[in-house]
Amino acid sequence: MNKILKHYMGMVDFLADFLGEDAEVVLHDVADLENSVIAIRNNHISGREIGAPATDLVLKILKNPKYEEYSYLSNYKGVSRSGNTLKSATYLIKDENKVVGALCINMDIQGIYQIKTFFDRLFNFHGEEEKNEQISETFSQTANELTFDSIYKVVQGYGIPPERMDQDEKIKIVYELNEKGIFLIKGAVSEAALALKVSEATIYRYLGKLKKR
């Protein structure tokens, strides 16, 4: 464990005690993405335990350079394992400007959200929609679950069976998975190969083409 993260261990209990049982507090060590959760309180919200993997959002943060300038992300939407709406925030812990961990809060606001949705619909006179980029996060209990869910969500989003996809479509999927940081997880190449009905060597070839762009 990075020595900096040790200073945040006490914050997990502090925040959980202060915010109450509807707020899950999690500390991640990104040095081991398959087992990144090193401390957690009120884990009934996500069902995760110590040793659970990083989330899809953490992978995206590590992969995308635009997040390097961020100190934290706040007030974005998460979804619990039971389907409840969460209001979430992630504080990025850095060592010499490199992200080494994350302190996350996931507050279950399902009851409040339902009331808000009712009033939004009641007073939405113009049918306006938010145009800002939305940040979202899902929570997995194992690295295999994180990999499987992330890959098949992208594949299914294309609405075409893999056996009917052409090479360009499969390369686009590999590009999207790479941008999401999925290939930072061990075994993701094998899972992607299975999902796209190609060999692992083909996935590596696609990744090689993307690096040349």
Short mmCIF file of N, CA, C and O in Angstrom, two decimals, residues 121-177:
data_model
loop_
_atom_site.label_atom_id
_atom_site.label_comp_id
_atom_site.label_asym_id
_atom_site.label_seq_id
_atom_site.Cartn_x
_atom_site.Cartn_y
_atom_site.Cartn_z
N ARG A 121 -41.09 16.21 -13.34
CA ARG A 121 -42.09 15.95 -14.38
C ARG A 121 -43.28 16.90 -14.26
O ARG A 121 -43.84 17.35 -15.26
N LEU A 122 -43.63 17.21 -13.03
CA LEU A 122 -44.78 18.07 -12.79
C LEU A 122 -44.55 19.48 -13.32
O LEU A 122 -45.45 20.11 -13.87
N PHE A 123 -43.30 19.97 -13.14
CA PHE A 123 -43.02 21.36 -13.50
C PHE A 123 -42.15 21.50 -14.75
O PHE A 123 -41.60 22.57 -15.00
N ASN A 124 -42.03 20.42 -15.53
CA ASN A 124 -41.24 20.49 -16.76
C ASN A 124 -42.11 21.02 -17.90
O ASN A 124 -42.67 20.28 -18.68
N PHE A 125 -42.18 22.35 -17.99
CA PHE A 125 -43.07 22.97 -18.97
C PHE A 125 -42.56 22.86 -20.40
O PHE A 125 -43.33 22.80 -21.34
N HIS A 126 -41.26 22.85 -20.56
CA HIS A 126 -40.70 22.93 -21.91
C HIS A 126 -40.03 21.63 -22.35
O HIS A 126 -39.52 21.57 -23.47
N GLY A 127 -40.01 20.63 -21.50
CA GLY A 127 -39.39 19.37 -21.89
C GLY A 127 -37.90 19.47 -22.14
O GLY A 127 -37.34 18.80 -22.99
N GLU A 128 -37.26 20.40 -21.43
CA GLU A 128 -35.83 20.60 -21.65
C GLU A 128 -35.03 19.44 -21.06
O GLU A 128 -35.38 18.87 -20.04
N GLU A 129 -33.95 19.11 -21.74
CA GLU A 129 -33.06 18.05 -21.29
C GLU A 129 -31.69 18.63 -21.00
O GLU A 129 -31.23 19.57 -21.64
N GLU A 130 -31.03 18.03 -20.05
CA GLU A 130 -29.67 18.45 -19.74
C GLU A 130 -28.75 18.04 -20.88
O GLU A 130 -28.85 16.95 -21.43
N LYS A 131 -27.84 18.95 -21.26
CA LYS A 131 -26.93 18.67 -22.36
C LYS A 131 -25.51 18.42 -21.90
O LYS A 131 -24.63 18.11 -22.70
N ASN A 132 -25.26 18.55 -20.62
CA ASN A 132 -23.91 18.35 -20.11
C ASN A 132 -23.55 16.87 -20.13
O ASN A 132 -24.41 16.00 -20.01
N GLU A 133 -22.26 16.59 -20.27
CA GLU A 133 -21.78 15.20 -20.25
C GLU A 133 -22.08 14.60 -18.88
O GLU A 133 -21.81 15.20 -17.84
N GLN A 134 -22.64 13.42 -18.88
CA GLN A 134 -23.01 12.77 -17.64
C GLN A 134 -21.94 11.76 -17.22
O GLN A 134 -21.45 10.97 -18.03
N ILE A 135 -21.57 11.81 -15.96
CA ILE A 135 -20.65 10.83 -15.39
C ILE A 135 -21.48 9.81 -14.64
O ILE A 135 -22.40 10.16 -13.91
N SER A 136 -21.19 8.56 -14.84
CA SER A 136 -21.92 7.51 -14.13
C SER A 136 -20.93 6.45 -13.65
O SER A 136 -19.79 6.41 -14.09
N GLU A 137 -21.41 5.60 -12.76
CA GLU A 137 -20.53 4.59 -12.18
C GLU A 137 -21.35 3.38 -11.77
O GLU A 137 -22.46 3.52 -11.26
N THR A 138 -20.81 2.20 -12.03
CA THR A 138 -21.42 0.97 -11.55
C THR A 138 -20.41 0.24 -10.68
O THR A 138 -19.20 0.46 -10.80
N PHE A 139 -20.92 -0.65 -9.83
CA PHE A 139 -20.07 -1.28 -8.82
C PHE A 139 -20.06 -2.80 -9.00
O PHE A 139 -21.11 -3.42 -9.07
N SER A 140 -18.88 -3.36 -9.08
CA SER A 140 -18.73 -4.81 -9.27
C SER A 140 -18.08 -5.42 -8.04
O SER A 140 -17.24 -4.80 -7.39
N GLN A 141 -18.45 -6.66 -7.76
CA GLN A 141 -17.92 -7.33 -6.57
C GLN A 141 -16.64 -8.10 -6.87
O GLN A 141 -15.87 -8.39 -5.96
N THR A 142 -16.42 -8.47 -8.13
CA THR A 142 -15.21 -9.18 -8.52
C THR A 142 -14.65 -8.59 -9.80
O THR A 142 -15.38 -7.94 -10.57
N ALA A 143 -13.37 -8.85 -10.06
CA ALA A 143 -12.75 -8.35 -11.29
C ALA A 143 -13.39 -9.00 -12.51
O ALA A 143 -13.58 -8.35 -13.54
N ASN A 144 -13.75 -10.28 -12.42
CA ASN A 144 -14.39 -10.96 -13.54
C ASN A 144 -15.73 -10.33 -13.87
O ASN A 144 -16.10 -10.17 -15.03
N GLU A 145 -16.47 -9.96 -12.83
CA GLU A 145 -17.78 -9.33 -13.04
C GLU A 145 -17.61 -7.97 -13.68
O GLU A 145 -18.36 -7.60 -14.60
N LEU A 146 -16.63 -7.20 -13.24
CA LEU A 146 -16.35 -5.89 -13.81
C LEU A 146 -16.02 -6.02 -15.29
O LEU A 146 -16.56 -5.28 -16.13
N THR A 147 -15.15 -6.98 -15.63
CA THR A 147 -14.75 -7.18 -17.02
C THR A 147 -15.91 -7.62 -17.88
O THR A 147 -16.17 -7.07 -18.95
N PHE A 148 -16.63 -8.63 -17.41
CA PHE A 148 -17.75 -9.18 -18.18
C PHE A 148 -18.83 -8.13 -18.42
O PHE A 148 -19.26 -7.92 -19.56
N ASP A 149 -19.26 -7.45 -17.36
CA ASP A 149 -20.32 -6.46 -17.49
C ASP A 149 -19.92 -5.32 -18.42
O ASP A 149 -20.72 -4.87 -19.26
N SER A 150 -18.69 -4.84 -18.29
CA SER A 150 -18.24 -3.70 -19.09
C SER A 150 -18.16 -4.06 -20.57
O SER A 150 -18.59 -3.29 -21.43
N ILE A 151 -17.61 -5.23 -20.86
CA ILE A 151 -17.44 -5.63 -22.26
C ILE A 151 -18.78 -5.91 -22.92
O ILE A 151 -19.06 -5.40 -24.02
N TYR A 152 -19.62 -6.67 -22.26
CA TYR A 152 -20.88 -7.04 -22.90
C TYR A 152 -21.86 -5.87 -22.98
O TYR A 152 -22.70 -5.83 -23.87
N LYS A 153 -21.72 -4.89 -22.11
CA LYS A 153 -22.54 -3.69 -22.21
C LYS A 153 -22.20 -2.93 -23.49
O LYS A 153 -23.11 -2.44 -24.20
N VAL A 154 -20.91 -2.83 -23.80
CA VAL A 154 -20.49 -2.14 -25.02
C VAL A 154 -20.90 -2.93 -26.26
O VAL A 154 -21.44 -2.38 -27.22
N VAL A 155 -20.67 -4.24 -26.25
CA VAL A 155 -21.00 -5.09 -27.40
C VAL A 155 -22.50 -5.04 -27.69
O VAL A 155 -22.93 -4.86 -28.83
N GLN A 156 -23.30 -5.18 -26.63
CA GLN A 156 -24.75 -5.18 -26.82
C GLN A 156 -25.26 -3.82 -27.28
O GLN A 156 -26.31 -3.73 -27.94
N GLY A 157 -24.53 -2.76 -26.95
CA GLY A 157 -24.94 -1.43 -27.36
C GLY A 157 -24.93 -1.23 -28.87
O GLY A 157 -25.58 -0.31 -29.38
N TYR A 158 -24.20 -2.08 -29.60
CA TYR A 158 -24.16 -1.97 -31.05
C TYR A 158 -25.37 -2.62 -31.71
O TYR A 158 -25.65 -2.38 -32.88
N GLY A 159 -26.07 -3.48 -30.96
CA GLY A 159 -27.29 -4.08 -31.49
C GLY A 159 -27.08 -5.05 -32.64
O GLY A 159 -28.03 -5.33 -33.39
N ILE A 160 -25.85 -5.54 -32.80
CA ILE A 160 -25.54 -6.48 -33.88
C ILE A 160 -24.84 -7.70 -33.28
O ILE A 160 -23.88 -7.54 -32.52
N PRO A 161 -25.27 -8.90 -33.60
CA PRO A 161 -24.55 -10.09 -33.10
C PRO A 161 -23.10 -10.07 -33.58
O PRO A 161 -22.84 -9.70 -34.74
N PRO A 162 -22.14 -10.40 -32.73
CA PRO A 162 -20.72 -10.35 -33.10
C PRO A 162 -20.39 -11.09 -34.39
O PRO A 162 -19.54 -10.65 -35.17
N GLU A 163 -21.07 -12.23 -34.64
CA GLU A 163 -20.77 -13.01 -35.83
C GLU A 163 -21.18 -12.28 -37.12
O GLU A 163 -20.76 -12.66 -38.22
N ARG A 164 -22.01 -11.21 -36.99
CA ARG A 164 -22.43 -10.44 -38.16
C ARG A 164 -21.68 -9.12 -38.28
O ARG A 164 -21.89 -8.36 -39.24
N MET A 165 -20.83 -8.82 -37.32
CA MET A 165 -20.06 -7.57 -37.37
C MET A 165 -18.90 -7.69 -38.35
O MET A 165 -18.28 -8.75 -38.49
N ASP A 166 -18.59 -6.57 -39.02
CA ASP A 166 -17.38 -6.56 -39.85
C ASP A 166 -16.19 -6.12 -39.00
O ASP A 166 -16.33 -5.78 -37.82
N GLN A 167 -15.02 -6.13 -39.60
CA GLN A 167 -13.80 -5.83 -38.85
C GLN A 167 -13.81 -4.40 -38.29
O GLN A 167 -13.40 -4.18 -37.14
N ASP A 168 -14.29 -3.45 -39.07
CA ASP A 168 -14.30 -2.06 -38.60
C ASP A 168 -15.16 -1.90 -37.35
O ASP A 168 -14.81 -1.15 -36.43
N GLU A 169 -16.29 -2.60 -37.33
CA GLU A 169 -17.18 -2.51 -36.17
C GLU A 169 -16.51 -3.11 -34.94
O GLU A 169 -16.62 -2.57 -33.82
N LYS A 170 -15.80 -4.20 -35.11
CA LYS A 170 -15.11 -4.82 -33.99
C LYS A 170 -13.95 -3.96 -33.49
O LYS A 170 -13.70 -3.87 -32.28
N ILE A 171 -13.28 -3.30 -34.43
CA ILE A 171 -12.19 -2.40 -34.03
C ILE A 171 -12.75 -1.22 -33.24
O ILE A 171 -12.15 -0.78 -32.24
N LYS A 172 -13.92 -0.71 -33.65
CA LYS A 172 -14.54 0.39 -32.91
C LYS A 172 -14.88 -0.03 -31.49
O LYS A 172 -14.73 0.75 -30.55
N ILE A 173 -15.34 -1.27 -31.33
CA ILE A 173 -15.67 -1.76 -29.99
C ILE A 173 -14.41 -1.87 -29.14
O ILE A 173 -14.39 -1.47 -27.97
N VAL A 174 -13.33 -2.39 -29.73
CA VAL A 174 -12.06 -2.50 -29.00
C VAL A 174 -11.56 -1.11 -28.62
O VAL A 174 -11.04 -0.91 -27.50
N TYR A 175 -11.72 -0.15 -29.53
CA TYR A 175 -11.33 1.23 -29.23
C TYR A 175 -12.11 1.78 -28.03
O TYR A 175 -11.54 2.38 -27.12
N GLU A 176 -13.42 1.55 -28.05
CA GLU A 176 -14.27 2.05 -26.96
C GLU A 176 -13.90 1.39 -25.63
O GLU A 176 -13.83 2.05 -24.59
N LEU A 177 -13.64 0.08 -25.66
CA LEU A 177 -13.24 -0.63 -24.45
C LEU A 177 -11.90 -0.11 -23.94
O LEU A 177 -11.69 0.05 -22.73
#
